[in-house]
PDB file of C-alpha atoms and ligand atoms in Angstrom:
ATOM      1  CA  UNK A   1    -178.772  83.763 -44.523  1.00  0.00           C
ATOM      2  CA  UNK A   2    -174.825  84.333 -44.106  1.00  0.00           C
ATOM      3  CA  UNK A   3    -174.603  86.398 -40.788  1.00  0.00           C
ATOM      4  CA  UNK A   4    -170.987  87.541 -39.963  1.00  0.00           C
ATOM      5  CA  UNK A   5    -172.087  88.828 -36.687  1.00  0.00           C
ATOM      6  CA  UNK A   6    -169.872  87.396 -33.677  1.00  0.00           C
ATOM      7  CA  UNK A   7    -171.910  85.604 -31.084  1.00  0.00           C
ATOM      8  CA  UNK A   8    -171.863  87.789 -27.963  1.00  0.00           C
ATOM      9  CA  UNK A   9    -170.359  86.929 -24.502  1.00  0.00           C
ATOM     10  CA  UNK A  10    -172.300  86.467 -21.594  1.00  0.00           C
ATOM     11  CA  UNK A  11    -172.478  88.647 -18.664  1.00  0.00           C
ATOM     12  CA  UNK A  12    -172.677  86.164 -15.373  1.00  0.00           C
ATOM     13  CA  UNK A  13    -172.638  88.093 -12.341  1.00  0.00           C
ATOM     14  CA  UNK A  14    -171.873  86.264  -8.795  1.00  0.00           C
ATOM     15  CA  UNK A  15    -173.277  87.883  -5.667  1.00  0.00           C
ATOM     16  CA  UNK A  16    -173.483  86.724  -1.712  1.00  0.00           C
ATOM     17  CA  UNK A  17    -172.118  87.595   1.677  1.00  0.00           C
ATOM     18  CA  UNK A  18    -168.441  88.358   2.469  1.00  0.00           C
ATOM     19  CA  UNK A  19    -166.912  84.932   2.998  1.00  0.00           C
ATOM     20  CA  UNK A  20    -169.352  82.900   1.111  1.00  0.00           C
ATOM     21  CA  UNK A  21    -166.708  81.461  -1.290  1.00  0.00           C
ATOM     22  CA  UNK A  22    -167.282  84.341  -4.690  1.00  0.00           C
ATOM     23  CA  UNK A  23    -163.635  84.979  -5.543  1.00  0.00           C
ATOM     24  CA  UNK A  24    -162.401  81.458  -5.047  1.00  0.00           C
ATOM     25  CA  UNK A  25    -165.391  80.350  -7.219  1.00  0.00           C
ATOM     26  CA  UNK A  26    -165.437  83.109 -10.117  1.00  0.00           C
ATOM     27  CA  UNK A  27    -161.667  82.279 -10.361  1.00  0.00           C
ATOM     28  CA  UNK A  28    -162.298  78.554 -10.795  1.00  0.00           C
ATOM     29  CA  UNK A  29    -165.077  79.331 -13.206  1.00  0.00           C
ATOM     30  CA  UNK A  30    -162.451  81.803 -15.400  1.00  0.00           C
ATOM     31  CA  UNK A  31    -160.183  78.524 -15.724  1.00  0.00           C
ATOM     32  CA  UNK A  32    -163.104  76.291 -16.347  1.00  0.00           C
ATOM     33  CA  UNK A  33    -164.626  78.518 -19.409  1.00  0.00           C
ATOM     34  CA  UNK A  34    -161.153  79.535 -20.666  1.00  0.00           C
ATOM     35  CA  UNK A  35    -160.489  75.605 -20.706  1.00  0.00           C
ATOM     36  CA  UNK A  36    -163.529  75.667 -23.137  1.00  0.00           C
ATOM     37  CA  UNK A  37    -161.769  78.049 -25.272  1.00  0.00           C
ATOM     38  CA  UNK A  38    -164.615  80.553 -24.487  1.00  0.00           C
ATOM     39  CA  UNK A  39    -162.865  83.820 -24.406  1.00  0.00           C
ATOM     40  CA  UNK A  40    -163.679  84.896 -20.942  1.00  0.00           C
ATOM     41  CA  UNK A  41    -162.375  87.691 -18.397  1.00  0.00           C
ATOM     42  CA  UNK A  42    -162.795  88.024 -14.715  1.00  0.00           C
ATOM     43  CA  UNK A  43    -163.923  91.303 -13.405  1.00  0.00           C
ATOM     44  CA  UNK A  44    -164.877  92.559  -9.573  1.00  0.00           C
ATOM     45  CA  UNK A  45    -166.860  95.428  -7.992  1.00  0.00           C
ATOM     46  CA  UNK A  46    -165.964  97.607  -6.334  1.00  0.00           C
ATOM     47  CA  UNK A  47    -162.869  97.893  -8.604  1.00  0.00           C
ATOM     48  CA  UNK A  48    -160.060  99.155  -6.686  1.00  0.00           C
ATOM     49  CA  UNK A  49    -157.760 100.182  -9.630  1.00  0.00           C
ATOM     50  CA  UNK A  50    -159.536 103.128 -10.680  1.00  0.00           C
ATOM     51  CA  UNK A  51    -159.387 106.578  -9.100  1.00  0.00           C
ATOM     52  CA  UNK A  52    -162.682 106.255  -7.343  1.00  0.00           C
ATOM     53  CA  UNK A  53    -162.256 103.263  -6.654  1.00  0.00           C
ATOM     54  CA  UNK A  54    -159.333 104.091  -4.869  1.00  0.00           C
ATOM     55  CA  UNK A  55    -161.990 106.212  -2.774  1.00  0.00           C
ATOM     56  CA  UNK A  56    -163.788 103.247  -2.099  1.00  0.00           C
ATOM     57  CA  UNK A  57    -160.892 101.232  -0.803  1.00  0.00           C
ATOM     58  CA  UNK A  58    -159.484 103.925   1.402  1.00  0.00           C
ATOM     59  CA  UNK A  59    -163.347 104.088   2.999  1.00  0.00           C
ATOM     60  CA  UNK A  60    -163.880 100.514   2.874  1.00  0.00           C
ATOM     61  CA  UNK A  61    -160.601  99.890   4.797  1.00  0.00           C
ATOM     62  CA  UNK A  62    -161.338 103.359   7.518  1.00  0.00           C
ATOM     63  CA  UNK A  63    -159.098 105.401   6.252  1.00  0.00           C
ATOM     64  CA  UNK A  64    -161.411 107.783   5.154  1.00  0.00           C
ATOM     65  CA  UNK A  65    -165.238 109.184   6.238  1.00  0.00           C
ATOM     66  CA  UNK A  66    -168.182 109.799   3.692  1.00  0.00           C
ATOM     67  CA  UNK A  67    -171.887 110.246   4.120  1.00  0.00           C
ATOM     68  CA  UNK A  68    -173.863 107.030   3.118  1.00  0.00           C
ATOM     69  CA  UNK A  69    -175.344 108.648   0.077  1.00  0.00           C
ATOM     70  CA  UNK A  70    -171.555 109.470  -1.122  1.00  0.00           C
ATOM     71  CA  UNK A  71    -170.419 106.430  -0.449  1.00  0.00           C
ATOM     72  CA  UNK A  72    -173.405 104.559  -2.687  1.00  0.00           C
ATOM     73  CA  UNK A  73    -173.000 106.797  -5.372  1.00  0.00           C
ATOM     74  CA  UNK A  74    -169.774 106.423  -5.910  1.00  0.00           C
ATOM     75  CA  UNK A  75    -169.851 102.240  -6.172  1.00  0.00           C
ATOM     76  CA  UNK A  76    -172.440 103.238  -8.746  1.00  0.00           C
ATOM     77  CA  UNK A  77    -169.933 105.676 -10.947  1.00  0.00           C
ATOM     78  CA  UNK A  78    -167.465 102.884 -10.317  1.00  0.00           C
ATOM     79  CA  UNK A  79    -170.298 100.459 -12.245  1.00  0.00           C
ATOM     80  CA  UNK A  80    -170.701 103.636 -15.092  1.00  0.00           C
ATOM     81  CA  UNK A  81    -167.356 104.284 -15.370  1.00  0.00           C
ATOM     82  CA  UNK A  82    -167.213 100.571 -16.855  1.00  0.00           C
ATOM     83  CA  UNK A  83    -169.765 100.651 -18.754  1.00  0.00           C
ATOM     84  CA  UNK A  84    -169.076 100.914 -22.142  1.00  0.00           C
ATOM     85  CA  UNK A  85    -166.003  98.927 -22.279  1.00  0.00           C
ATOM     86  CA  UNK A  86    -168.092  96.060 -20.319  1.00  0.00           C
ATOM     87  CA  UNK A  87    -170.520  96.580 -23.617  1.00  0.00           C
ATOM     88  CA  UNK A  88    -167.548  96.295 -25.929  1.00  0.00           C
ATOM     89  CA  UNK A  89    -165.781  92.985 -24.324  1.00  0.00           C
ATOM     90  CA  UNK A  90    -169.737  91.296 -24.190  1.00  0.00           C
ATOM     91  CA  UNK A  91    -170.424  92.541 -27.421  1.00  0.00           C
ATOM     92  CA  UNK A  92    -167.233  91.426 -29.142  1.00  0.00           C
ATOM     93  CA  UNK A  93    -167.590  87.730 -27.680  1.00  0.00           C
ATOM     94  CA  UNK A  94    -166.162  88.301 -24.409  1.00  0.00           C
ATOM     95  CA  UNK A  95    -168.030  86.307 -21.930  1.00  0.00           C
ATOM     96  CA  UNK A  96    -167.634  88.261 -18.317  1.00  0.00           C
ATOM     97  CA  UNK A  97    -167.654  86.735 -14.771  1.00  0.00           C
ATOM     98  CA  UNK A  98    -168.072  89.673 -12.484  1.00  0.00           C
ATOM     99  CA  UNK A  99    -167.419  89.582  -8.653  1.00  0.00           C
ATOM    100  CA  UNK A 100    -170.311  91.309  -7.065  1.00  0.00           C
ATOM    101  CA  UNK A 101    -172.464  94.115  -9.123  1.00  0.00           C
ATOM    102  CA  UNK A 102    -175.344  96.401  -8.317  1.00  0.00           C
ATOM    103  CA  UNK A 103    -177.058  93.618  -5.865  1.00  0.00           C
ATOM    104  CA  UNK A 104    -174.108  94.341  -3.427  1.00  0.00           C
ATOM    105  CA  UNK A 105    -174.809  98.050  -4.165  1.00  0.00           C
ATOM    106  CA  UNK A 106    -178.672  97.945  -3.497  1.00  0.00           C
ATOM    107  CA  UNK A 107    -178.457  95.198  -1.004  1.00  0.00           C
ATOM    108  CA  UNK A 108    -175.401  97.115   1.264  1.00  0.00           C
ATOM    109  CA  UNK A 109    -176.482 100.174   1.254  1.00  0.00           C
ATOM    110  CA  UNK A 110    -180.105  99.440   2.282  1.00  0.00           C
ATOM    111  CA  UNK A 111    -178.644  97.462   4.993  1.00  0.00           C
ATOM    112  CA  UNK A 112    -177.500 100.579   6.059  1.00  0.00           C
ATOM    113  CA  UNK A 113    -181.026 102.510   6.304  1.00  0.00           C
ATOM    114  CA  UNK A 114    -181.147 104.157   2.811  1.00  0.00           C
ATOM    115  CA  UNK A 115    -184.346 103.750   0.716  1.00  0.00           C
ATOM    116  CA  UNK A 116    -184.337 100.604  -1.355  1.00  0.00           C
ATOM    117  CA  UNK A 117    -185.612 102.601  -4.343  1.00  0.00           C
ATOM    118  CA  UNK A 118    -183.145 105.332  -4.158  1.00  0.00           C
ATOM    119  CA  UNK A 119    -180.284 103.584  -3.968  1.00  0.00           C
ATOM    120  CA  UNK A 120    -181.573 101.162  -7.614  1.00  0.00           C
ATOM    121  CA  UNK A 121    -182.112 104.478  -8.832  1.00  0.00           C
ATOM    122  CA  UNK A 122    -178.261 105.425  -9.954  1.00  0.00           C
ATOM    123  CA  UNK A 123    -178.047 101.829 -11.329  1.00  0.00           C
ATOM    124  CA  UNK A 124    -181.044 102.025 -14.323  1.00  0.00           C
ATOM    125  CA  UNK A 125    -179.260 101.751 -17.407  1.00  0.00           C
ATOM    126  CA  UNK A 126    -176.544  99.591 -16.393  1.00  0.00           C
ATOM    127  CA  UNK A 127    -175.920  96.238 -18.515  1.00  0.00           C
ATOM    128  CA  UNK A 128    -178.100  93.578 -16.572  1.00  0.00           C
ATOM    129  CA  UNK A 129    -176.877  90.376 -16.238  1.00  0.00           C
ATOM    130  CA  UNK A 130    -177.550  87.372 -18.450  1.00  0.00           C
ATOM    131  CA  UNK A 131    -177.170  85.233 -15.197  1.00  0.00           C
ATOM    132  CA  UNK A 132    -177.156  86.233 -11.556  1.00  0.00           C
ATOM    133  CA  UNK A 133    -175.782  83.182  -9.423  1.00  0.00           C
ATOM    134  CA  UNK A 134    -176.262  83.767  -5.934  1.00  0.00           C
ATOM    135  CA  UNK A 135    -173.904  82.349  -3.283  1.00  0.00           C
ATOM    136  CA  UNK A 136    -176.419  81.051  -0.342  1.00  0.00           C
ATOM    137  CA  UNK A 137    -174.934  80.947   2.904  1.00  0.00           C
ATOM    138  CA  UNK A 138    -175.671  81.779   6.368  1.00  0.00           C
ATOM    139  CA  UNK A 139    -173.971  85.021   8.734  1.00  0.00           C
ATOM    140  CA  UNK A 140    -173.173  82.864  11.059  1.00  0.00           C
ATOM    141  CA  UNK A 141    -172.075  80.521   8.920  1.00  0.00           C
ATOM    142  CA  UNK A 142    -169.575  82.404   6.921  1.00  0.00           C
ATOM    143  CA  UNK A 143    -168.425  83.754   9.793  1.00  0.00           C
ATOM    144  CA  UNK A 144    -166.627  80.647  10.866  1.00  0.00           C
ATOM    145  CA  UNK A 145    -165.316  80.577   7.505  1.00  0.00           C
ATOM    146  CA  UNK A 146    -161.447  82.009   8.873  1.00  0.00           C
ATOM    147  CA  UNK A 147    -163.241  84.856  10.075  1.00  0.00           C
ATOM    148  CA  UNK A 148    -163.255  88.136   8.943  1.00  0.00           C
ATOM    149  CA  UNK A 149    -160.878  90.541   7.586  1.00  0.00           C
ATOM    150  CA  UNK A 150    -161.400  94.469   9.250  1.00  0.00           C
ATOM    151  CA  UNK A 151    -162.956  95.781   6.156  1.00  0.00           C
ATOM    152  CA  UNK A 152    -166.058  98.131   6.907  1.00  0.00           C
ATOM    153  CA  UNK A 153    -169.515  95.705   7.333  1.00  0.00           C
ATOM    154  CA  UNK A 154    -167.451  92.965   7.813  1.00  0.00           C
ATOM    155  CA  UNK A 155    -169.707  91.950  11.025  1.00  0.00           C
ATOM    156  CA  UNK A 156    -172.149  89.268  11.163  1.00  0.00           C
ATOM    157  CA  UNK A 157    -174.810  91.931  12.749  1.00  0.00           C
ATOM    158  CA  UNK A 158    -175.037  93.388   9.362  1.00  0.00           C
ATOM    159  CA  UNK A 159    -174.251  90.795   7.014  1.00  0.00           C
ATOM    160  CA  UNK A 160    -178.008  89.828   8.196  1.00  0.00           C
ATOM    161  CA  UNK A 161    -179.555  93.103   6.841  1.00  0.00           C
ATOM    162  CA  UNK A 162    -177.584  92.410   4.144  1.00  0.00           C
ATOM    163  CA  UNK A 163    -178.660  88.523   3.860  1.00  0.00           C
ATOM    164  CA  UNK A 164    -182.375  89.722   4.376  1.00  0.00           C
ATOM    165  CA  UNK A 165    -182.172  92.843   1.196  1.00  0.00           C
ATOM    166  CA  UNK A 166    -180.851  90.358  -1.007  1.00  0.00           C
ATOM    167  CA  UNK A 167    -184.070  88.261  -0.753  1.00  0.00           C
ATOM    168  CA  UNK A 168    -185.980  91.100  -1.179  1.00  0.00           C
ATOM    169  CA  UNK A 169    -183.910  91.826  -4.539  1.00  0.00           C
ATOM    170  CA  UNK A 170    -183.750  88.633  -6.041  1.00  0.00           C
ATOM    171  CA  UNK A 171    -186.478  86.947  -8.342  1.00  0.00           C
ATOM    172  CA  UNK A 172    -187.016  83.847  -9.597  1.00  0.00           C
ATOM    173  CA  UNK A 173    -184.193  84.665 -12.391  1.00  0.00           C
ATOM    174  CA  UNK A 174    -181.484  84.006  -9.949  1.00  0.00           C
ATOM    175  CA  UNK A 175    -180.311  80.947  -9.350  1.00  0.00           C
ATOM    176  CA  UNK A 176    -179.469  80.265  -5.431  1.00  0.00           C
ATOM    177  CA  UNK A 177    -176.575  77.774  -5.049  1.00  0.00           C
ATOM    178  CA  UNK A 178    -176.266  76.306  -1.602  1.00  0.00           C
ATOM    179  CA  UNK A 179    -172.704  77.288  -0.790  1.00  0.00           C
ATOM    180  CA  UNK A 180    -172.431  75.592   2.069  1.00  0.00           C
ATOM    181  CA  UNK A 181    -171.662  72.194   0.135  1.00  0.00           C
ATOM    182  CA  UNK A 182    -168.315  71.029  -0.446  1.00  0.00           C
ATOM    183  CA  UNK A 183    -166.539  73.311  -2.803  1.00  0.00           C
ATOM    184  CA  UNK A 184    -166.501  70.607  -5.794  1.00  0.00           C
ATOM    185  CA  UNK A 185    -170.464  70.597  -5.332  1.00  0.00           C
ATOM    186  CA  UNK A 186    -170.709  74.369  -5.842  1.00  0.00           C
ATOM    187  CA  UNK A 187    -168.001  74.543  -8.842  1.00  0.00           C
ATOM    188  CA  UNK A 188    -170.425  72.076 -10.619  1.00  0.00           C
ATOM    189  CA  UNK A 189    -173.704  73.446 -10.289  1.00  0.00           C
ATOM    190  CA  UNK A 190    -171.924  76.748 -11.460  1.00  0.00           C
ATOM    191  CA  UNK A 191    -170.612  75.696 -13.821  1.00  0.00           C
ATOM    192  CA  UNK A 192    -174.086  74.102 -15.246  1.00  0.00           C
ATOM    193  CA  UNK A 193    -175.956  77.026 -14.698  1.00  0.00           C
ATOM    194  CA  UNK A 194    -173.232  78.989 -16.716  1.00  0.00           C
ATOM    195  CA  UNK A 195    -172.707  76.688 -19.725  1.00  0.00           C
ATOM    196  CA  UNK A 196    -176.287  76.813 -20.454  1.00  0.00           C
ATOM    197  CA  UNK A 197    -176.445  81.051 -20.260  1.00  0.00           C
ATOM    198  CA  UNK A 198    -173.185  81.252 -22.426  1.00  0.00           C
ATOM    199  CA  UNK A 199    -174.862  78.943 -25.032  1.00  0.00           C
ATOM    200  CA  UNK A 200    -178.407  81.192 -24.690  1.00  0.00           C
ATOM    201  CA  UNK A 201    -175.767  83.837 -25.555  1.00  0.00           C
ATOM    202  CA  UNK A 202    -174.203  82.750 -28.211  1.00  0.00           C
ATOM    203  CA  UNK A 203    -178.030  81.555 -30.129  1.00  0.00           C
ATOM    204  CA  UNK A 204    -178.603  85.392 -30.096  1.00  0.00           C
ATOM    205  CA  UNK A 205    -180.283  86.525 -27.161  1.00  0.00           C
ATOM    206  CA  UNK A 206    -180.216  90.071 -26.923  1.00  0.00           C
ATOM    207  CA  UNK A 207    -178.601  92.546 -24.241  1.00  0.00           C
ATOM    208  CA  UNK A 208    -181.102  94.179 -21.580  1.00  0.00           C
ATOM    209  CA  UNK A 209    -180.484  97.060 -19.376  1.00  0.00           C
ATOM    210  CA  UNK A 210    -181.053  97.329 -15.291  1.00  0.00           C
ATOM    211  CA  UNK A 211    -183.362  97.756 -13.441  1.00  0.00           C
ATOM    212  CA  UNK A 212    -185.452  94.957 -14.857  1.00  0.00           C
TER     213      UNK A 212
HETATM  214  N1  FDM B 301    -170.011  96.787  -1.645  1.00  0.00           N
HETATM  215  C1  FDM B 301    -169.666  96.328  -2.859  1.00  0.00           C
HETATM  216  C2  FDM B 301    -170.940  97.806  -1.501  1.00  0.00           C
HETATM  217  O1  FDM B 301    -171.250  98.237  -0.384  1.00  0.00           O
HETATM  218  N2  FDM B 301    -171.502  98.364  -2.611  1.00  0.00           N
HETATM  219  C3  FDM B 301    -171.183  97.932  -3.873  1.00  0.00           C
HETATM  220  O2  FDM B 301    -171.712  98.461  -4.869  1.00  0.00           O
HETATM  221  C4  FDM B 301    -170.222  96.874  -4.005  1.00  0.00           C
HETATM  222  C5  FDM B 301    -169.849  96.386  -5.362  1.00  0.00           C
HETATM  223  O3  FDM B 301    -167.973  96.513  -0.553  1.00  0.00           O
HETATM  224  F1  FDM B 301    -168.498  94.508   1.840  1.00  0.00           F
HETATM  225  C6  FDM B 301    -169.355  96.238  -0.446  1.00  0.00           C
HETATM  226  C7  FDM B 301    -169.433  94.767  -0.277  1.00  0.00           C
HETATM  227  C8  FDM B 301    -168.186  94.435   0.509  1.00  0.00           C
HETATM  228  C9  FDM B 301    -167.227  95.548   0.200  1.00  0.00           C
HETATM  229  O4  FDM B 301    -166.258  94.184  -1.500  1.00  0.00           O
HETATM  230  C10 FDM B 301    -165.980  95.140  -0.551  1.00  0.00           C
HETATM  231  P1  FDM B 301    -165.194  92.982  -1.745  1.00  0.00           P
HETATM  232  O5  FDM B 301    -165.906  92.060  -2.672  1.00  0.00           O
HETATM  233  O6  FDM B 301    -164.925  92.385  -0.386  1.00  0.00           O
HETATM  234  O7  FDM B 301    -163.967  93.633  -2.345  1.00  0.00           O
HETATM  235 MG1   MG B 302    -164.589  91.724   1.436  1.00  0.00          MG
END
């Protein structure tokens, strides 16, 4: 039968320690699909440009104080108040690369003591992601990586906790890319991982919803 239904985008999300090479990689991958002539759109959490997130950047950056719970609620509304036009973009052929999502959420803010299954909570019915490509690298290892900036949890003390939550949240969904390999190694094995998801995508396979 005639079906004049677009084929969706896919929703690839790329998560892993400050410094372990995300931004430099989601913006090679933009060029890469766009190449293609797969419509595609790079997007990053927390984002900055909205009025909370203008909260969040003022408290990542210590210009401002909140209580932990504040502080992980509001990366969530930051997720919500995306939402739907997220759904519109995927489901209007779209294909999104997103900088960090509710892994960095989860994984950051249990670092910081709160319960694992309160902080998912905020996050059910988010859009999950098709693909969740995990950056692997090690604190110390980043680290070295040009160091720092002076962002809040920008220490290698806590990017452990943080290294050690994200193990506990990923599953055998994710794929792990060793990013400690030259950056033409990584940019390949994304980009393989990616192809295949976008084509999954495209054959019809249907939206889901976090936390599954
Ligand atoms: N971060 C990011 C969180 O603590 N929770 C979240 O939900 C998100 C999306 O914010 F340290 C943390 C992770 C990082 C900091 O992120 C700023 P970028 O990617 O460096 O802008
Ligand atoms: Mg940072």
């Amino acid at each position: 039968t005639e079906s004049s239904v677009k084929p969706r985008g896919a929703l690839i999300v790329l998560e892993g320690l400050d410094r372990s090479g995300k931004s430099t990689q989601c913006a090679k991958l933009l060029s890469f699909l766009n190449g293609l002539g797969h419509p595609t759109e790079l997007w990053r959490f927390p984002d900055r440009e909205t009025s909370v997130g203008q909260m969040i950047s003022a408290y990542l950056s210590n210009k401002s104080q909140l209580d932990d719970h504040t502080i992980h609620l509001l990366f969530s509304a930051n997720r919500w108040e995306k939402r739907s036009l997220m759904e519109e973009k995927l489901k209007t052929g779209t294909t999104l690369i997103v900088d960090r999502y509710s892994y960095s959420g989860v994984a950051f803010s249990s670092a910081k003591g709160l319960d694992i299954d309160w902080c998912k909570a905020p996050e059910i019915g988010l859009l999950a992601p098709d693909s969740v490509l995990y950056l692997d690298i090690s604190p110390e290892r980043a680290a070295e990586r040009g160091g720092y900036g002076d962002e809040r949890y920008e220490r290698v003390e806590f990017q452990k906790k943080v290294a050690d939550f994200y193990q506990t949240l990923g599953d055998s969904s994710w794929k792990i890319i060793n990013a400690s390999d030259a950056m033409e190694e990584v940019e390949k094995k994304i980009q393989q991982v990616v192809l295949d998801q976008v084509k999954e995508c495209t054959e019809g396979k249907p939206l889901s919803l976090l936390w599954s």
